[in-house]
């Protein structure tokens, strides 16, 4: 049921963007909060959620430098 709502929301966003002639880029948000928390939050003095969107935006425009550390990946795999 929740996947249906998610799919409908994505479809609505894409349709609206298409009508306004705006590009939509789908991006995997994996590790964005953690990367933002560890590397961007203190530098810019903003909370975790805006830093996650900052990381996503940088991924969309092609920055490849922000990757999770091996320690972060190992902690994620344990869950």
PDB file of N, CA, C and O in Angstrom:
ATOM      1  N   UNK A   1       0.817  -1.191   0.000  1.00  0.00           N
ATOM      2  CA  UNK A   1       0.000   0.000   0.000  1.00  0.00           C
ATOM      3  C   UNK A   1       0.865   1.261   0.000  1.00  0.00           C
ATOM      4  O   UNK A   1       0.597   2.197  -0.732  1.00  0.00           O
ATOM      5  N   UNK A   2       1.920   1.272   0.829  1.00  0.00           N
ATOM      6  CA  UNK A   2       2.754   2.470   0.895  1.00  0.00           C
ATOM      7  C   UNK A   2       3.544   2.660  -0.403  1.00  0.00           C
ATOM      8  O   UNK A   2       3.818   3.798  -0.799  1.00  0.00           O
ATOM      9  N   UNK A   3       3.925   1.573  -1.057  1.00  0.00           N
ATOM     10  CA  UNK A   3       4.643   1.684  -2.332  1.00  0.00           C
ATOM     11  C   UNK A   3       3.742   2.300  -3.400  1.00  0.00           C
ATOM     12  O   UNK A   3       4.200   3.041  -4.253  1.00  0.00           O
ATOM     13  N   UNK A   4       2.444   2.002  -3.328  1.00  0.00           N
ATOM     14  CA  UNK A   4       1.494   2.584  -4.269  1.00  0.00           C
ATOM     15  C   UNK A   4       1.446   4.101  -4.081  1.00  0.00           C
ATOM     16  O   UNK A   4       1.512   4.852  -5.049  1.00  0.00           O
ATOM     17  N   UNK A   5       1.355   4.557  -2.841  1.00  0.00           N
ATOM     18  CA  UNK A   5       1.306   5.995  -2.563  1.00  0.00           C
ATOM     19  C   UNK A   5       2.612   6.663  -3.005  1.00  0.00           C
ATOM     20  O   UNK A   5       2.592   7.764  -3.549  1.00  0.00           O
ATOM     21  N   UNK A   6       3.734   6.017  -2.757  1.00  0.00           N
ATOM     22  CA  UNK A   6       5.029   6.555  -3.159  1.00  0.00           C
ATOM     23  C   UNK A   6       5.096   6.676  -4.682  1.00  0.00           C
ATOM     24  O   UNK A   6       5.517   7.702  -5.214  1.00  0.00           O
ATOM     25  N   UNK A   7       4.669   5.653  -5.372  1.00  0.00           N
ATOM     26  CA  UNK A   7       4.682   5.664  -6.834  1.00  0.00           C
ATOM     27  C   UNK A   7       3.772   6.773  -7.368  1.00  0.00           C
ATOM     28  O   UNK A   7       4.139   7.473  -8.321  1.00  0.00           O
ATOM     29  N   UNK A   8       2.611   6.939  -6.769  1.00  0.00           N
ATOM     30  CA  UNK A   8       1.677   7.982  -7.202  1.00  0.00           C
ATOM     31  C   UNK A   8       2.276   9.375  -6.978  1.00  0.00           C
ATOM     32  O   UNK A   8       2.110  10.267  -7.813  1.00  0.00           O
ATOM     33  N   UNK A   9       2.968   9.565  -5.872  1.00  0.00           N
ATOM     34  CA  UNK A   9       3.591  10.848  -5.583  1.00  0.00           C
ATOM     35  C   UNK A   9       4.689  11.157  -6.607  1.00  0.00           C
ATOM     36  O   UNK A   9       4.751  12.274  -7.138  1.00  0.00           O
ATOM     37  N   UNK A  10       5.531  10.185  -6.904  1.00  0.00           N
ATOM     38  CA  UNK A  10       6.593  10.365  -7.897  1.00  0.00           C
ATOM     39  C   UNK A  10       5.992  10.680  -9.265  1.00  0.00           C
ATOM     40  O   UNK A  10       6.461  11.577  -9.969  1.00  0.00           O
ATOM     41  N   UNK A  11       4.945   9.967  -9.618  1.00  0.00           N
ATOM     42  CA  UNK A  11       4.277  10.202 -10.899  1.00  0.00           C
ATOM     43  C   UNK A  11       3.685  11.617 -10.968  1.00  0.00           C
ATOM     44  O   UNK A  11       3.821  12.297 -11.988  1.00  0.00           O
ATOM     45  N   UNK A  12       3.076  12.060  -9.878  1.00  0.00           N
ATOM     46  CA  UNK A  12       2.493  13.409  -9.840  1.00  0.00           C
ATOM     47  C   UNK A  12       3.588  14.475  -9.969  1.00  0.00           C
ATOM     48  O   UNK A  12       3.418  15.471 -10.684  1.00  0.00           O
ATOM     49  N   UNK A  13       4.713  14.273  -9.300  1.00  0.00           N
ATOM     50  CA  UNK A  13       5.833  15.221  -9.391  1.00  0.00           C
ATOM     51  C   UNK A  13       6.362  15.284 -10.820  1.00  0.00           C
ATOM     52  O   UNK A  13       6.579  16.376 -11.369  1.00  0.00           O
ATOM     53  N   UNK A  14       6.544  14.131 -11.438  1.00  0.00           N
ATOM     54  CA  UNK A  14       7.055  14.096 -12.816  1.00  0.00           C
ATOM     55  C   UNK A  14       6.078  14.750 -13.792  1.00  0.00           C
ATOM     56  O   UNK A  14       6.492  15.490 -14.687  1.00  0.00           O
ATOM     57  N   UNK A  15       4.789  14.490 -13.632  1.00  0.00           N
ATOM     58  CA  UNK A  15       3.789  15.095 -14.519  1.00  0.00           C
ATOM     59  C   UNK A  15       3.757  16.612 -14.375  1.00  0.00           C
ATOM     60  O   UNK A  15       3.699  17.342 -15.364  1.00  0.00           O
ATOM     61  N   UNK A  16       3.791  17.084 -13.134  1.00  0.00           N
ATOM     62  CA  UNK A  16       3.764  18.522 -12.894  1.00  0.00           C
ATOM     63  C   UNK A  16       5.036  19.185 -13.451  1.00  0.00           C
ATOM     64  O   UNK A  16       4.959  20.257 -14.069  1.00  0.00           O
ATOM     65  N   UNK A  17       6.172  18.554 -13.232  1.00  0.00           N
ATOM     66  CA  UNK A  17       7.432  19.101 -13.748  1.00  0.00           C
ATOM     67  C   UNK A  17       7.432  19.121 -15.273  1.00  0.00           C
ATOM     68  O   UNK A  17       7.924  20.069 -15.885  1.00  0.00           O
ATOM     69  N   UNK A  18       6.858  18.094 -15.876  1.00  0.00           N
ATOM     70  CA  UNK A  18       6.777  18.034 -17.338  1.00  0.00           C
ATOM     71  C   UNK A  18       5.918  19.176 -17.891  1.00  0.00           C
ATOM     72  O   UNK A  18       6.271  19.795 -18.894  1.00  0.00           O
ATOM     73  N   UNK A  19       4.817  19.460 -17.213  1.00  0.00           N
ATOM     74  CA  UNK A  19       3.949  20.561 -17.640  1.00  0.00           C
ATOM     75  C   UNK A  19       4.658  21.912 -17.535  1.00  0.00           C
ATOM     76  O   UNK A  19       4.430  22.807 -18.330  1.00  0.00           O
ATOM     77  N   UNK A  20       5.512  22.055 -16.518  1.00  0.00           N
ATOM     78  CA  UNK A  20       6.234  23.318 -16.304  1.00  0.00           C
ATOM     79  C   UNK A  20       7.578  23.339 -17.032  1.00  0.00           C
ATOM     80  O   UNK A  20       8.334  24.284 -16.904  1.00  0.00           O
ATOM     81  N   UNK A  21       7.875  22.255 -17.758  1.00  0.00           N
ATOM     82  CA  UNK A  21       9.130  22.124 -18.502  1.00  0.00           C
ATOM     83  C   UNK A  21      10.354  22.198 -17.585  1.00  0.00           C
ATOM     84  O   UNK A  21      11.309  22.930 -17.837  1.00  0.00           O
ATOM     85  N   UNK A  22      10.298  21.425 -16.503  1.00  0.00           N
ATOM     86  CA  UNK A  22      11.373  21.358 -15.520  1.00  0.00           C
ATOM     87  C   UNK A  22      11.892  19.923 -15.490  1.00  0.00           C
ATOM     88  O   UNK A  22      11.116  18.977 -15.501  1.00  0.00           O
ATOM     89  N   UNK A  23      13.211  19.782 -15.429  1.00  0.00           N
ATOM     90  CA  UNK A  23      13.812  18.449 -15.375  1.00  0.00           C
ATOM     91  C   UNK A  23      13.685  17.859 -13.973  1.00  0.00           C
ATOM     92  O   UNK A  23      13.779  18.570 -12.979  1.00  0.00           O
ATOM     93  N   UNK A  24      13.492  16.556 -13.913  1.00  0.00           N
ATOM     94  CA  UNK A  24      13.442  15.829 -12.650  1.00  0.00           C
ATOM     95  C   UNK A  24      14.512  14.755 -12.690  1.00  0.00           C
ATOM     96  O   UNK A  24      14.578  13.983 -13.648  1.00  0.00           O
ATOM     97  N   UNK A  25      15.346  14.716 -11.663  1.00  0.00           N
ATOM     98  CA  UNK A  25      16.403  13.701 -11.563  1.00  0.00           C
ATOM     99  C   UNK A  25      16.121  12.836 -10.348  1.00  0.00           C
ATOM    100  O   UNK A  25      16.037  13.346  -9.241  1.00  0.00           O
ATOM    101  N   UNK A  26      15.998  11.541 -10.575  1.00  0.00           N
ATOM    102  CA  UNK A  26      15.824  10.632  -9.448  1.00  0.00           C
ATOM    103  C   UNK A  26      17.198  10.268  -8.915  1.00  0.00           C
ATOM    104  O   UNK A  26      18.109   9.971  -9.678  1.00  0.00           O
ATOM    105  N   UNK A  27      17.336  10.295  -7.595  1.00  0.00           N
ATOM    106  CA  UNK A  27      18.626  10.045  -6.975  1.00  0.00           C
ATOM    107  C   UNK A  27      18.437   9.155  -5.762  1.00  0.00           C
ATOM    108  O   UNK A  27      17.497   9.352  -4.986  1.00  0.00           O
ATOM    109  N   UNK A  28      19.318   8.199  -5.599  1.00  0.00           N
ATOM    110  CA  UNK A  28      19.273   7.319  -4.442  1.00  0.00           C
ATOM    111  C   UNK A  28      19.771   8.097  -3.219  1.00  0.00           C
ATOM    112  O   UNK A  28      20.895   8.575  -3.207  1.00  0.00           O
ATOM    113  N   UNK A  29      18.962   8.226  -2.166  1.00  0.00           N
ATOM    114  CA  UNK A  29      19.355   9.033  -1.012  1.00  0.00           C
ATOM    115  C   UNK A  29      20.192   8.288   0.031  1.00  0.00           C
ATOM    116  O   UNK A  29      20.397   8.785   1.130  1.00  0.00           O
ATOM    117  N   UNK A  30      20.703   7.115  -0.306  1.00  0.00           N
ATOM    118  CA  UNK A  30      21.467   6.328   0.647  1.00  0.00           C
ATOM    119  C   UNK A  30      22.642   7.121   1.203  1.00  0.00           C
ATOM    120  O   UNK A  30      23.409   7.712   0.454  1.00  0.00           O
ATOM    121  N   UNK A  31      22.777   7.114   2.521  1.00  0.00           N
ATOM    122  CA  UNK A  31      23.867   7.746   3.271  1.00  0.00           C
ATOM    123  C   UNK A  31      23.879   9.271   3.218  1.00  0.00           C
ATOM    124  O   UNK A  31      24.792   9.887   3.757  1.00  0.00           O
ATOM    125  N   UNK A  32      22.922   9.924   2.594  1.00  0.00           N
ATOM    126  CA  UNK A  32      22.999  11.381   2.462  1.00  0.00           C
ATOM    127  C   UNK A  32      22.938  12.082   3.816  1.00  0.00           C
ATOM    128  O   UNK A  32      23.659  13.055   4.029  1.00  0.00           O
ATOM    129  N   UNK A  33      22.109  11.603   4.727  1.00  0.00           N
ATOM    130  CA  UNK A  33      22.031  12.231   6.051  1.00  0.00           C
ATOM    131  C   UNK A  33      23.334  12.064   6.811  1.00  0.00           C
ATOM    132  O   UNK A  33      23.821  13.010   7.438  1.00  0.00           O
ATOM    133  N   UNK A  34      23.913  10.874   6.754  1.00  0.00           N
ATOM    134  CA  UNK A  34      25.159  10.634   7.472  1.00  0.00           C
ATOM    135  C   UNK A  34      26.308  11.440   6.880  1.00  0.00           C
ATOM    136  O   UNK A  34      27.116  12.011   7.613  1.00  0.00           O
ATOM    137  N   UNK A  35      26.399  11.487   5.558  1.00  0.00           N
ATOM    138  CA  UNK A  35      27.457  12.262   4.911  1.00  0.00           C
ATOM    139  C   UNK A  35      27.294  13.738   5.249  1.00  0.00           C
ATOM    140  O   UNK A  35      28.262  14.425   5.594  1.00  0.00           O
ATOM    141  N   UNK A  36      26.068  14.234   5.179  1.00  0.00           N
ATOM    142  CA  UNK A  36      25.808  15.628   5.531  1.00  0.00           C
ATOM    143  C   UNK A  36      26.144  15.926   6.973  1.00  0.00           C
ATOM    144  O   UNK A  36      26.727  16.960   7.291  1.00  0.00           O
ATOM    145  N   UNK A  37      25.796  15.002   7.846  1.00  0.00           N
ATOM    146  CA  UNK A  37      26.066  15.176   9.280  1.00  0.00           C
ATOM    147  C   UNK A  37      27.566  15.229   9.552  1.00  0.00           C
ATOM    148  O   UNK A  37      28.036  16.064  10.326  1.00  0.00           O
ATOM    149  N   UNK A  38      28.311  14.355   8.892  1.00  0.00           N
ATOM    150  CA  UNK A  38      29.745  14.258   9.168  1.00  0.00           C
ATOM    151  C   UNK A  38      30.578  15.308   8.446  1.00  0.00           C
ATOM    152  O   UNK A  38      31.590  15.751   8.970  1.00  0.00           O
ATOM    153  N   UNK A  39      30.189  15.712   7.246  1.00  0.00           N
ATOM    154  CA  UNK A  39      31.085  16.568   6.473  1.00  0.00           C
ATOM    155  C   UNK A  39      30.590  17.988   6.220  1.00  0.00           C
ATOM    156  O   UNK A  39      31.392  18.864   5.945  1.00  0.00           O
ATOM    157  N   UNK A  40      29.305  18.237   6.313  1.00  0.00           N
ATOM    158  CA  UNK A  40      28.784  19.541   5.898  1.00  0.00           C
ATOM    159  C   UNK A  40      28.175  20.335   7.052  1.00  0.00           C
ATOM    160  O   UNK A  40      28.285  21.550   7.093  1.00  0.00           O
ATOM    161  N   UNK A  41      27.570  19.650   7.996  1.00  0.00           N
ATOM    162  CA  UNK A  41      26.794  20.314   9.043  1.00  0.00           C
ATOM    163  C   UNK A  41      27.591  21.369   9.814  1.00  0.00           C
ATOM    164  O   UNK A  41      27.153  22.509   9.965  1.00  0.00           O
ATOM    165  N   UNK A  42      28.757  21.023  10.289  1.00  0.00           N
ATOM    166  CA  UNK A  42      29.544  21.977  11.079  1.00  0.00           C
ATOM    167  C   UNK A  42      30.053  23.123  10.223  1.00  0.00           C
ATOM    168  O   UNK A  42      30.086  24.266  10.671  1.00  0.00           O
ATOM    169  N   UNK A  43      30.449  22.811   9.002  1.00  0.00           N
ATOM    170  CA  UNK A  43      31.002  23.833   8.113  1.00  0.00           C
ATOM    171  C   UNK A  43      29.975  24.918   7.805  1.00  0.00           C
ATOM    172  O   UNK A  43      30.299  26.096   7.768  1.00  0.00           O
ATOM    173  N   UNK A  44      28.729  24.532   7.570  1.00  0.00           N
ATOM    174  CA  UNK A  44      27.700  25.488   7.188  1.00  0.00           C
ATOM    175  C   UNK A  44      26.755  25.866   8.331  1.00  0.00           C
ATOM    176  O   UNK A  44      25.956  26.788   8.191  1.00  0.00           O
ATOM    177  N   UNK A  45      26.816  25.139   9.440  1.00  0.00           N
ATOM    178  CA  UNK A  45      25.978  25.449  10.589  1.00  0.00           C
ATOM    179  C   UNK A  45      24.495  25.226  10.364  1.00  0.00           C
ATOM    180  O   UNK A  45      23.664  25.993  10.846  1.00  0.00           O
ATOM    181  N   UNK A  46      24.148  24.170   9.619  1.00  0.00           N
ATOM    182  CA  UNK A  46      22.742  23.864   9.360  1.00  0.00           C
ATOM    183  C   UNK A  46      22.417  22.456   9.844  1.00  0.00           C
ATOM    184  O   UNK A  46      23.310  21.660  10.123  1.00  0.00           O
ATOM    185  N   UNK A  47      21.130  22.149   9.951  1.00  0.00           N
ATOM    186  CA  UNK A  47      20.720  20.850  10.486  1.00  0.00           C
ATOM    187  C   UNK A  47      20.921  19.719   9.473  1.00  0.00           C
ATOM    188  O   UNK A  47      21.275  19.947   8.325  1.00  0.00           O
ATOM    189  N   UNK A  48      20.637  18.515   9.905  1.00  0.00           N
ATOM    190  CA  UNK A  48      20.919  17.318   9.106  1.00  0.00           C
ATOM    191  C   UNK A  48      20.096  17.244   7.820  1.00  0.00           C
ATOM    192  O   UNK A  48      20.621  16.886   6.772  1.00  0.00           O
ATOM    193  N   UNK A  49      18.821  17.577   7.864  1.00  0.00           N
ATOM    194  CA  UNK A  49      17.978  17.434   6.680  1.00  0.00           C
ATOM    195  C   UNK A  49      18.393  18.347   5.528  1.00  0.00           C
ATOM    196  O   UNK A  49      18.484  17.885   4.382  1.00  0.00           O
ATOM    197  N   UNK A  50      18.673  19.624   5.779  1.00  0.00           N
ATOM    198  CA  UNK A  50      19.182  20.444   4.669  1.00  0.00           C
ATOM    199  C   UNK A  50      20.535  19.965   4.147  1.00  0.00           C
ATOM    200  O   UNK A  50      20.806  20.060   2.957  1.00  0.00           O
ATOM    201  N   UNK A  51      21.367  19.406   5.042  1.00  0.00           N
ATOM    202  CA  UNK A  51      22.657  18.894   4.558  1.00  0.00           C
ATOM    203  C   UNK A  51      22.456  17.676   3.669  1.00  0.00           C
ATOM    204  O   UNK A  51      23.191  17.489   2.702  1.00  0.00           O
ATOM    205  N   UNK A  52      21.452  16.852   3.979  1.00  0.00           N
ATOM    206  CA  UNK A  52      21.160  15.698   3.126  1.00  0.00           C
ATOM    207  C   UNK A  52      20.718  16.160   1.740  1.00  0.00           C
ATOM    208  O   UNK A  52      21.150  15.610   0.725  1.00  0.00           O
ATOM    209  N   UNK A  53      19.891  17.193   1.680  1.00  0.00           N
ATOM    210  CA  UNK A  53      19.469  17.708   0.375  1.00  0.00           C
ATOM    211  C   UNK A  53      20.647  18.332  -0.370  1.00  0.00           C
ATOM    212  O   UNK A  53      20.733  18.254  -1.593  1.00  0.00           O
ATOM    213  N   UNK A  54      21.567  18.929   0.367  1.00  0.00           N
ATOM    214  CA  UNK A  54      22.789  19.491  -0.217  1.00  0.00           C
ATOM    215  C   UNK A  54      23.624  18.378  -0.868  1.00  0.00           C
ATOM    216  O   UNK A  54      24.110  18.521  -1.988  1.00  0.00           O
ATOM    217  N   UNK A  55      23.763  17.256  -0.160  1.00  0.00           N
ATOM    218  CA  UNK A  55      24.509  16.112  -0.697  1.00  0.00           C
ATOM    219  C   UNK A  55      23.813  15.564  -1.941  1.00  0.00           C
ATOM    220  O   UNK A  55      24.463  15.255  -2.945  1.00  0.00           O
ATOM    221  N   UNK A  56      22.487  15.453  -1.913  1.00  0.00           N
ATOM    222  CA  UNK A  56      21.737  14.964  -3.072  1.00  0.00           C
ATOM    223  C   UNK A  56      21.939  15.893  -4.266  1.00  0.00           C
ATOM    224  O   UNK A  56      22.192  15.443  -5.386  1.00  0.00           O
ATOM    225  N   UNK A  57      21.861  17.202  -4.031  1.00  0.00           N
ATOM    226  CA  UNK A  57      22.050  18.173  -5.121  1.00  0.00           C
ATOM    227  C   UNK A  57      23.445  18.047  -5.720  1.00  0.00           C
ATOM    228  O   UNK A  57      23.623  18.088  -6.943  1.00  0.00           O
ATOM    229  N   UNK A  58      24.444  17.869  -4.873  1.00  0.00           N
ATOM    230  CA  UNK A  58      25.817  17.717  -5.382  1.00  0.00           C
ATOM    231  C   UNK A  58      25.958  16.428  -6.193  1.00  0.00           C
ATOM    232  O   UNK A  58      26.661  16.401  -7.192  1.00  0.00           O
ATOM    233  N   UNK A  59      25.265  15.362  -5.767  1.00  0.00           N
ATOM    234  CA  UNK A  59      25.312  14.117  -6.544  1.00  0.00           C
ATOM    235  C   UNK A  59      24.679  14.311  -7.919  1.00  0.00           C
ATOM    236  O   UNK A  59      25.173  13.798  -8.914  1.00  0.00           O
ATOM    237  N   UNK A  60      23.569  15.031  -7.953  1.00  0.00           N
ATOM    238  CA  UNK A  60      22.866  15.254  -9.219  1.00  0.00           C
ATOM    239  C   UNK A  60      23.734  16.010 -10.217  1.00  0.00           C
ATOM    240  O   UNK A  60      23.756  15.698 -11.399  1.00  0.00           O
ATOM    241  N   UNK A  61      24.481  17.008  -9.740  1.00  0.00           N
ATOM    242  CA  UNK A  61      25.303  17.788 -10.669  1.00  0.00           C
ATOM    243  C   UNK A  61      26.654  17.152 -10.946  1.00  0.00           C
ATOM    244  O   UNK A  61      27.437  17.696 -11.701  1.00  0.00           O
ATOM    245  N   UNK A  62      26.915  15.987 -10.346  1.00  0.00           N
ATOM    246  CA  UNK A  62      28.080  15.219 -10.749  1.00  0.00           C
ATOM    247  C   UNK A  62      29.241  15.137  -9.786  1.00  0.00           C
ATOM    248  O   UNK A  62      30.262  14.544 -10.118  1.00  0.00           O
ATOM    249  N   UNK A  63      29.145  15.703  -8.591  1.00  0.00           N
ATOM    250  CA  UNK A  63      30.228  15.567  -7.629  1.00  0.00           C
ATOM    251  C   UNK A  63      30.298  14.133  -7.139  1.00  0.00           C
ATOM    252  O   UNK A  63      29.309  13.542  -6.764  1.00  0.00           O
ATOM    253  N   UNK A  64      31.493  13.585  -7.123  1.00  0.00           N
ATOM    254  CA  UNK A  64      31.651  12.197  -6.719  1.00  0.00           C
ATOM    255  C   UNK A  64      32.447  12.069  -5.415  1.00  0.00           C
ATOM    256  O   UNK A  64      32.698  10.988  -4.940  1.00  0.00           O
ATOM    257  N   UNK A  65      32.867  13.173  -4.827  1.00  0.00           N
ATOM    258  CA  UNK A  65      33.738  13.139  -3.658  1.00  0.00           C
ATOM    259  C   UNK A  65      33.062  12.755  -2.362  1.00  0.00           C
ATOM    260  O   UNK A  65      33.723  12.378  -1.410  1.00  0.00           O
ATOM    261  N   UNK A  66      31.752  12.842  -2.290  1.00  0.00           N
ATOM    262  CA  UNK A  66      31.061  12.570  -1.038  1.00  0.00           C
ATOM    263  C   UNK A  66      30.545  11.141  -1.015  1.00  0.00           C
ATOM    264  O   UNK A  66      29.469  10.836  -1.490  1.00  0.00           O
ATOM    265  N   UNK A  67      31.366  10.293  -0.458  1.00  0.00           N
ATOM    266  CA  UNK A  67      30.990   8.883  -0.342  1.00  0.00           C
ATOM    267  C   UNK A  67      31.092   8.485   1.124  1.00  0.00           C
ATOM    268  O   UNK A  67      31.888   9.044   1.866  1.00  0.00           O
ATOM    269  N   UNK A  68      30.313   7.504   1.546  1.00  0.00           N
ATOM    270  CA  UNK A  68      30.395   7.076   2.940  1.00  0.00           C
ATOM    271  C   UNK A  68      31.725   6.396   3.227  1.00  0.00           C
ATOM    272  O   UNK A  68      32.297   5.724   2.372  1.00  0.00           O
ATOM    273  N   UNK A  69      32.204   6.586   4.438  1.00  0.00           N
ATOM    274  CA  UNK A  69      33.449   5.941   4.837  1.00  0.00           C
ATOM    275  C   UNK A  69      33.213   4.440   5.007  1.00  0.00           C
ATOM    276  O   UNK A  69      32.078   4.000   5.191  1.00  0.00           O
ATOM    277  N   UNK A  70      34.278   3.642   4.970  1.00  0.00           N
ATOM    278  CA  UNK A  70      34.116   2.193   5.180  1.00  0.00           C
ATOM    279  C   UNK A  70      33.487   1.875   6.531  1.00  0.00           C
ATOM    280  O   UNK A  70      32.718   0.921   6.652  1.00  0.00           O
ATOM    281  N   UNK A  71      33.777   2.667   7.557  1.00  0.00           N
ATOM    282  CA  UNK A  71      33.192   2.437   8.879  1.00  0.00           C
ATOM    283  C   UNK A  71      31.681   2.636   8.825  1.00  0.00           C
ATOM    284  O   UNK A  71      30.912   1.839   9.365  1.00  0.00           O
ATOM    285  N   UNK A  72      31.238   3.687   8.159  1.00  0.00           N
ATOM    286  CA  UNK A  72      29.810   3.957   8.025  1.00  0.00           C
ATOM    287  C   UNK A  72      29.113   2.839   7.256  1.00  0.00           C
ATOM    288  O   UNK A  72      28.033   2.392   7.633  1.00  0.00           O
ATOM    289  N   UNK A  73      29.751   2.353   6.202  1.00  0.00           N
ATOM    290  CA  UNK A  73      29.161   1.243   5.441  1.00  0.00           C
ATOM    291  C   UNK A  73      29.040  -0.012   6.294  1.00  0.00           C
ATOM    292  O   UNK A  73      28.046  -0.719   6.226  1.00  0.00           O
ATOM    293  N   UNK A  74      30.068  -0.296   7.104  1.00  0.00           N
ATOM    294  CA  UNK A  74      30.015  -1.502   7.932  1.00  0.00           C
ATOM    295  C   UNK A  74      28.930  -1.385   8.991  1.00  0.00           C
ATOM    296  O   UNK A  74      28.270  -2.364   9.318  1.00  0.00           O
ATOM    297  N   UNK A  75      28.711  -0.195   9.541  1.00  0.00           N
ATOM    298  CA  UNK A  75      27.641  -0.009  10.521  1.00  0.00           C
ATOM    299  C   UNK A  75      26.276  -0.189   9.861  1.00  0.00           C
ATOM    300  O   UNK A  75      25.370  -0.761  10.474  1.00  0.00           O
ATOM    301  N   UNK A  76      26.131   0.264   8.640  1.00  0.00           N
ATOM    302  CA  UNK A  76      24.867   0.146   7.923  1.00  0.00           C
ATOM    303  C   UNK A  76      24.549  -1.327   7.623  1.00  0.00           C
ATOM    304  O   UNK A  76      23.399  -1.749   7.682  1.00  0.00           O
ATOM    305  N   UNK A  77      25.565  -2.116   7.296  1.00  0.00           N
ATOM    306  CA  UNK A  77      25.349  -3.526   6.967  1.00  0.00           C
ATOM    307  C   UNK A  77      24.917  -4.347   8.173  1.00  0.00           C
ATOM    308  O   UNK A  77      24.272  -5.368   8.037  1.00  0.00           O
ATOM    309  N   UNK A  78      25.280  -3.919   9.382  1.00  0.00           N
ATOM    310  CA  UNK A  78      24.956  -4.691  10.596  1.00  0.00           C
ATOM    311  C   UNK A  78      23.478  -4.656  10.938  1.00  0.00           C
ATOM    312  O   UNK A  78      22.988  -5.486  11.658  1.00  0.00           O
ATOM    313  N   UNK A  79      22.742  -3.663  10.477  1.00  0.00           N
ATOM    314  CA  UNK A  79      21.335  -3.515  10.842  1.00  0.00           C
ATOM    315  C   UNK A  79      20.474  -4.607  10.321  1.00  0.00           C
ATOM    316  O   UNK A  79      20.545  -5.269   9.456  1.00  0.00           O
TER     317      UNK A  79
END
